[in-house]
GROMACS .gro file of N, CA and C in nm:
model
  204
    1MET      N    1   0.213  -1.279  14.551
    1MET     CA    2   0.100  -1.341  14.671
    1MET      C    3   0.170  -1.438  14.760
    2THR      N    4   0.144  -1.408  14.892
    2THR     CA    5   0.202  -1.505  14.967
    2THR      C    6   0.168  -1.677  15.003
    3VAL      N    7   0.233  -1.743  15.045
    3VAL     CA    8   0.204  -1.885  15.056
    3VAL      C    9   0.068  -1.892  15.116
    4ALA      N   10   0.070  -1.821  15.224
    4ALA     CA   11  -0.073  -1.840  15.306
    4ALA      C   12  -0.173  -1.757  15.220
    5THR      N   13  -0.187  -1.688  15.127
    5THR     CA   14  -0.284  -1.620  15.052
    5THR      C   15  -0.333  -1.766  14.964
    6ASN      N   16  -0.211  -1.796  14.891
    6ASN     CA   17  -0.259  -1.920  14.794
    6ASN      C   18  -0.316  -2.026  14.870
    7VAL      N   19  -0.291  -2.043  15.000
    7VAL     CA   20  -0.344  -2.174  15.078
    7VAL      C   21  -0.495  -2.127  15.114
    8LYS      N   22  -0.535  -2.014  15.161
    8LYS     CA   23  -0.650  -1.962  15.187
    8LYS      C   24  -0.739  -1.928  15.063
    9LYS      N   25  -0.692  -1.935  14.965
    9LYS     CA   26  -0.789  -1.905  14.812
    9LYS      C   27  -0.799  -2.084  14.796
   10CYS      N   28  -0.681  -2.134  14.807
   10CYS     CA   29  -0.718  -2.285  14.765
   10CYS      C   30  -0.842  -2.365  14.907
   11LEU      N   31  -0.858  -2.323  14.974
   11LEU     CA   32  -0.911  -2.348  15.117
   11LEU      C   33  -1.055  -2.309  15.041
   12ALA      N   34  -1.090  -2.192  15.036
   12ALA     CA   35  -1.212  -2.144  14.984
   12ALA      C   36  -1.275  -2.228  14.870
   13SER      N   37  -1.173  -2.254  14.750
   13SER     CA   38  -1.222  -2.338  14.659
   13SER      C   39  -1.299  -2.451  14.676
   14LEU      N   40  -1.193  -2.564  14.787
   14LEU     CA   41  -1.224  -2.644  14.817
   14LEU      C   42  -1.366  -2.659  14.872
   15LYS      N   43  -1.397  -2.575  14.988
   15LYS     CA   44  -1.515  -2.563  15.070
   15LYS      C   45  -1.624  -2.570  14.965
   16SER      N   46  -1.612  -2.452  14.865
   16SER     CA   47  -1.713  -2.456  14.783
   16SER      C   48  -1.753  -2.595  14.699
   17ALA      N   49  -1.662  -2.614  14.652
   17ALA     CA   50  -1.645  -2.751  14.589
   17ALA      C   51  -1.716  -2.883  14.693
   18GLN      N   52  -1.718  -2.864  14.831
   18GLN     CA   53  -1.742  -2.980  14.902
   18GLN      C   54  -1.867  -2.952  14.943
   19ALA      N   55  -1.911  -2.813  14.964
   19ALA     CA   56  -2.083  -2.762  14.978
   19ALA      C   57  -2.150  -2.818  14.846
   20SER      N   58  -2.091  -2.796  14.709
   20SER     CA   59  -2.155  -2.827  14.599
   20SER      C   60  -2.145  -2.983  14.600
   21LEU      N   61  -2.096  -3.076  14.614
   21LEU     CA   62  -2.072  -3.217  14.617
   21LEU      C   63  -2.203  -3.267  14.724
   22LYS      N   64  -2.203  -3.188  14.839
   22LYS     CA   65  -2.280  -3.249  14.956
   22LYS      C   66  -2.439  -3.197  14.899
   23GLN      N   67  -2.432  -3.070  14.837
   23GLN     CA   68  -2.594  -3.063  14.765
   23GLN      C   69  -2.653  -3.171  14.654
   24LEU      N   70  -2.527  -3.195  14.590
   24LEU     CA   71  -2.549  -3.264  14.461
   24LEU      C   72  -2.593  -3.411  14.540
   25SER      N   73  -2.523  -3.471  14.656
   25SER     CA   74  -2.569  -3.572  14.691
   25SER      C   75  -2.729  -3.594  14.761
   26ILE      N   76  -2.745  -3.468  14.811
   26ILE     CA   77  -2.901  -3.450  14.852
   26ILE      C   78  -2.988  -3.461  14.759
   27GLU      N   79  -2.979  -3.378  14.678
   27GLU     CA   80  -3.076  -3.339  14.529
   27GLU      C   81  -3.113  -3.492  14.451
   28THR      N   82  -2.998  -3.535  14.433
   28THR     CA   83  -2.984  -3.615  14.322
   28THR      C   84  -3.077  -3.782  14.387
   29GLY      N   85  -3.154  -3.808  14.296
   29GLY     CA   86  -3.268  -3.940  14.329
   29GLY      C   87  -3.194  -4.083  14.294
   30HIS      N   88  -3.081  -4.054  14.225
   30HIS     CA   89  -3.014  -4.176  14.181
   30HIS      C   90  -2.941  -4.239  14.325
   31PRO      N   91  -2.937  -4.345  14.329
   31PRO     CA   92  -2.868  -4.409  14.445
   31PRO      C   93  -2.717  -4.415  14.442
   32HIS      N   94  -2.693  -4.500  14.307
   32HIS     CA   95  -2.556  -4.465  14.278
   32HIS      C   96  -2.469  -4.339  14.283
   33ALA      N   97  -2.557  -4.252  14.209
   33ALA     CA   98  -2.488  -4.134  14.230
   33ALA      C   99  -2.461  -4.046  14.337
   34LYS      N  100  -2.593  -4.061  14.403
   34LYS     CA  101  -2.600  -4.004  14.567
   34LYS      C  102  -2.480  -4.064  14.646
   35ASP      N  103  -2.443  -4.188  14.655
   35ASP     CA  104  -2.357  -4.249  14.740
   35ASP      C  105  -2.212  -4.168  14.682
   36THR      N  106  -2.200  -4.193  14.549
   36THR     CA  107  -2.062  -4.134  14.487
   36THR      C  108  -2.058  -3.979  14.547
   37PHE      N  109  -2.159  -3.895  14.522
   37PHE     CA  110  -2.142  -3.745  14.572
   37PHE      C  111  -2.082  -3.740  14.708
   38LYS      N  112  -2.180  -3.854  14.787
   38LYS     CA  113  -2.138  -3.815  14.945
   38LYS      C  114  -1.991  -3.868  14.961
   39LYS      N  115  -1.946  -3.959  14.902
   39LYS     CA  116  -1.815  -4.010  14.933
   39LYS      C  117  -1.718  -3.886  14.883
   40ALA      N  118  -1.729  -3.805  14.745
   40ALA     CA  119  -1.633  -3.716  14.722
   40ALA      C  120  -1.646  -3.609  14.829
   41SER      N  121  -1.786  -3.582  14.874
   41SER     CA  122  -1.792  -3.468  14.962
   41SER      C  123  -1.720  -3.492  15.088
   42ASP      N  124  -1.732  -3.648  15.156
   42ASP     CA  125  -1.660  -3.672  15.258
   42ASP      C  126  -1.500  -3.663  15.283
   43THR      N  127  -1.467  -3.726  15.146
   43THR     CA  128  -1.309  -3.697  15.093
   43THR      C  129  -1.251  -3.563  15.091
   44THR      N  130  -1.356  -3.468  15.050
   44THR     CA  131  -1.321  -3.343  15.031
   44THR      C  132  -1.284  -3.280  15.177
   45LEU      N  133  -1.409  -3.285  15.248
   45LEU     CA  134  -1.388  -3.248  15.373
   45LEU      C  135  -1.291  -3.290  15.438
   46ARG      N  136  -1.243  -3.400  15.461
   46ARG     CA  137  -1.123  -3.471  15.534
   46ARG      C  138  -1.002  -3.368  15.464
   47ILE      N  139  -0.977  -3.351  15.319
   47ILE     CA  140  -0.868  -3.266  15.276
   47ILE      C  141  -0.883  -3.113  15.324
   48ILE      N  142  -0.995  -3.089  15.347
   48ILE     CA  143  -1.026  -2.952  15.403
   48ILE      C  144  -0.969  -2.938  15.526
   49ASP      N  145  -0.991  -3.022  15.615
   49ASP     CA  146  -0.947  -3.049  15.778
   49ASP      C  147  -0.779  -3.043  15.779
   50ARG      N  148  -0.732  -3.122  15.662
   50ARG     CA  149  -0.572  -3.108  15.687
   50ARG      C  150  -0.537  -2.988  15.635
   51ILE      N  151  -0.572  -2.917  15.550
   51ILE     CA  152  -0.538  -2.814  15.489
   51ILE      C  153  -0.546  -2.682  15.615
   52GLU      N  154  -0.671  -2.670  15.644
   52GLU     CA  155  -0.690  -2.604  15.809
   52GLU      C  156  -0.576  -2.616  15.890
   53GLN      N  157  -0.553  -2.750  15.909
   53GLN     CA  158  -0.449  -2.767  16.046
   53GLN      C  159  -0.317  -2.708  15.980
   54ARG      N  160  -0.280  -2.731  15.879
   54ARG     CA  161  -0.144  -2.667  15.803
   54ARG      C  162  -0.138  -2.559  15.802
   55LEU      N  163  -0.271  -2.461  15.764
   55LEU     CA  164  -0.276  -2.340  15.752
   55LEU      C  165  -0.251  -2.285  15.894
   56GLN      N  166  -0.306  -2.359  15.996
   56GLN     CA  167  -0.278  -2.299  16.157
   56GLN      C  168  -0.118  -2.311  16.183
   57THR      N  169  -0.057  -2.412  16.134
   57THR     CA  170   0.081  -2.453  16.133
   57THR      C  171   0.164  -2.365  16.096
   58LEU      N  172   0.109  -2.274  15.968
   58LEU     CA  173   0.201  -2.201  15.879
   58LEU      C  174   0.179  -2.049  15.943
   59GLU      N  175   0.076  -2.012  16.002
   59GLU     CA  176   0.001  -1.902  16.078
   59GLU      C  177   0.100  -1.893  16.218
   60ARG      N  178   0.122  -2.019  16.308
   60ARG     CA  179   0.176  -1.999  16.399
   60ARG      C  180   0.338  -1.990  16.343
   61GLU      N  181   0.390  -2.047  16.285
   61GLU     CA  182   0.538  -2.037  16.245
   61GLU      C  183   0.574  -1.898  16.180
   62GLU      N  184   0.474  -1.840  16.106
   62GLU     CA  185   0.479  -1.719  16.058
   62GLU      C  186   0.380  -1.584  16.074
   63PRO      N  187   0.407  -1.542  16.185
   63PRO     CA  188   0.298  -1.444  16.222
   63PRO      C  189   0.236  -1.362  16.136
   64GLN      N  190   0.331  -1.342  16.052
   64GLN     CA  191   0.291  -1.219  15.962
   64GLN      C  192   0.160  -1.249  15.879
   65TYR      N  193   0.158  -1.400  15.849
   65TYR     CA  194   0.038  -1.444  15.783
   65TYR      C  195  -0.072  -1.435  15.823
   66LYS      N  196  -0.114  -1.455  15.963
   66LYS     CA  197  -0.239  -1.458  16.048
   66LYS      C  198  -0.315  -1.343  16.003
   67GLY      N  199  -0.416  -1.356  15.954
   67GLY     CA  200  -0.490  -1.281  15.932
   67GLY      C  201  -0.549  -1.229  15.784
   68TYR      N  202  -0.466  -1.277  15.700
   68TYR     CA  203  -0.460  -1.233  15.556
   68TYR      C  204  -0.592  -1.313  15.494
   0.00000   0.00000   0.00000
């Protein structure tokens, strides 16, 4: 398995986790839990952005990984 494939799988997992955290922040009625889930969702989104940037760099430096 290539590095790019591993990064893309990790990215997909993070996106799923971020969506779950966002949904939990919307559905919960407890204010403290809502805030905690929102902060976790926002942090995960920032991590996703950084990994997507890294993936773009990886694909630019190693064109054979693009599109996998």
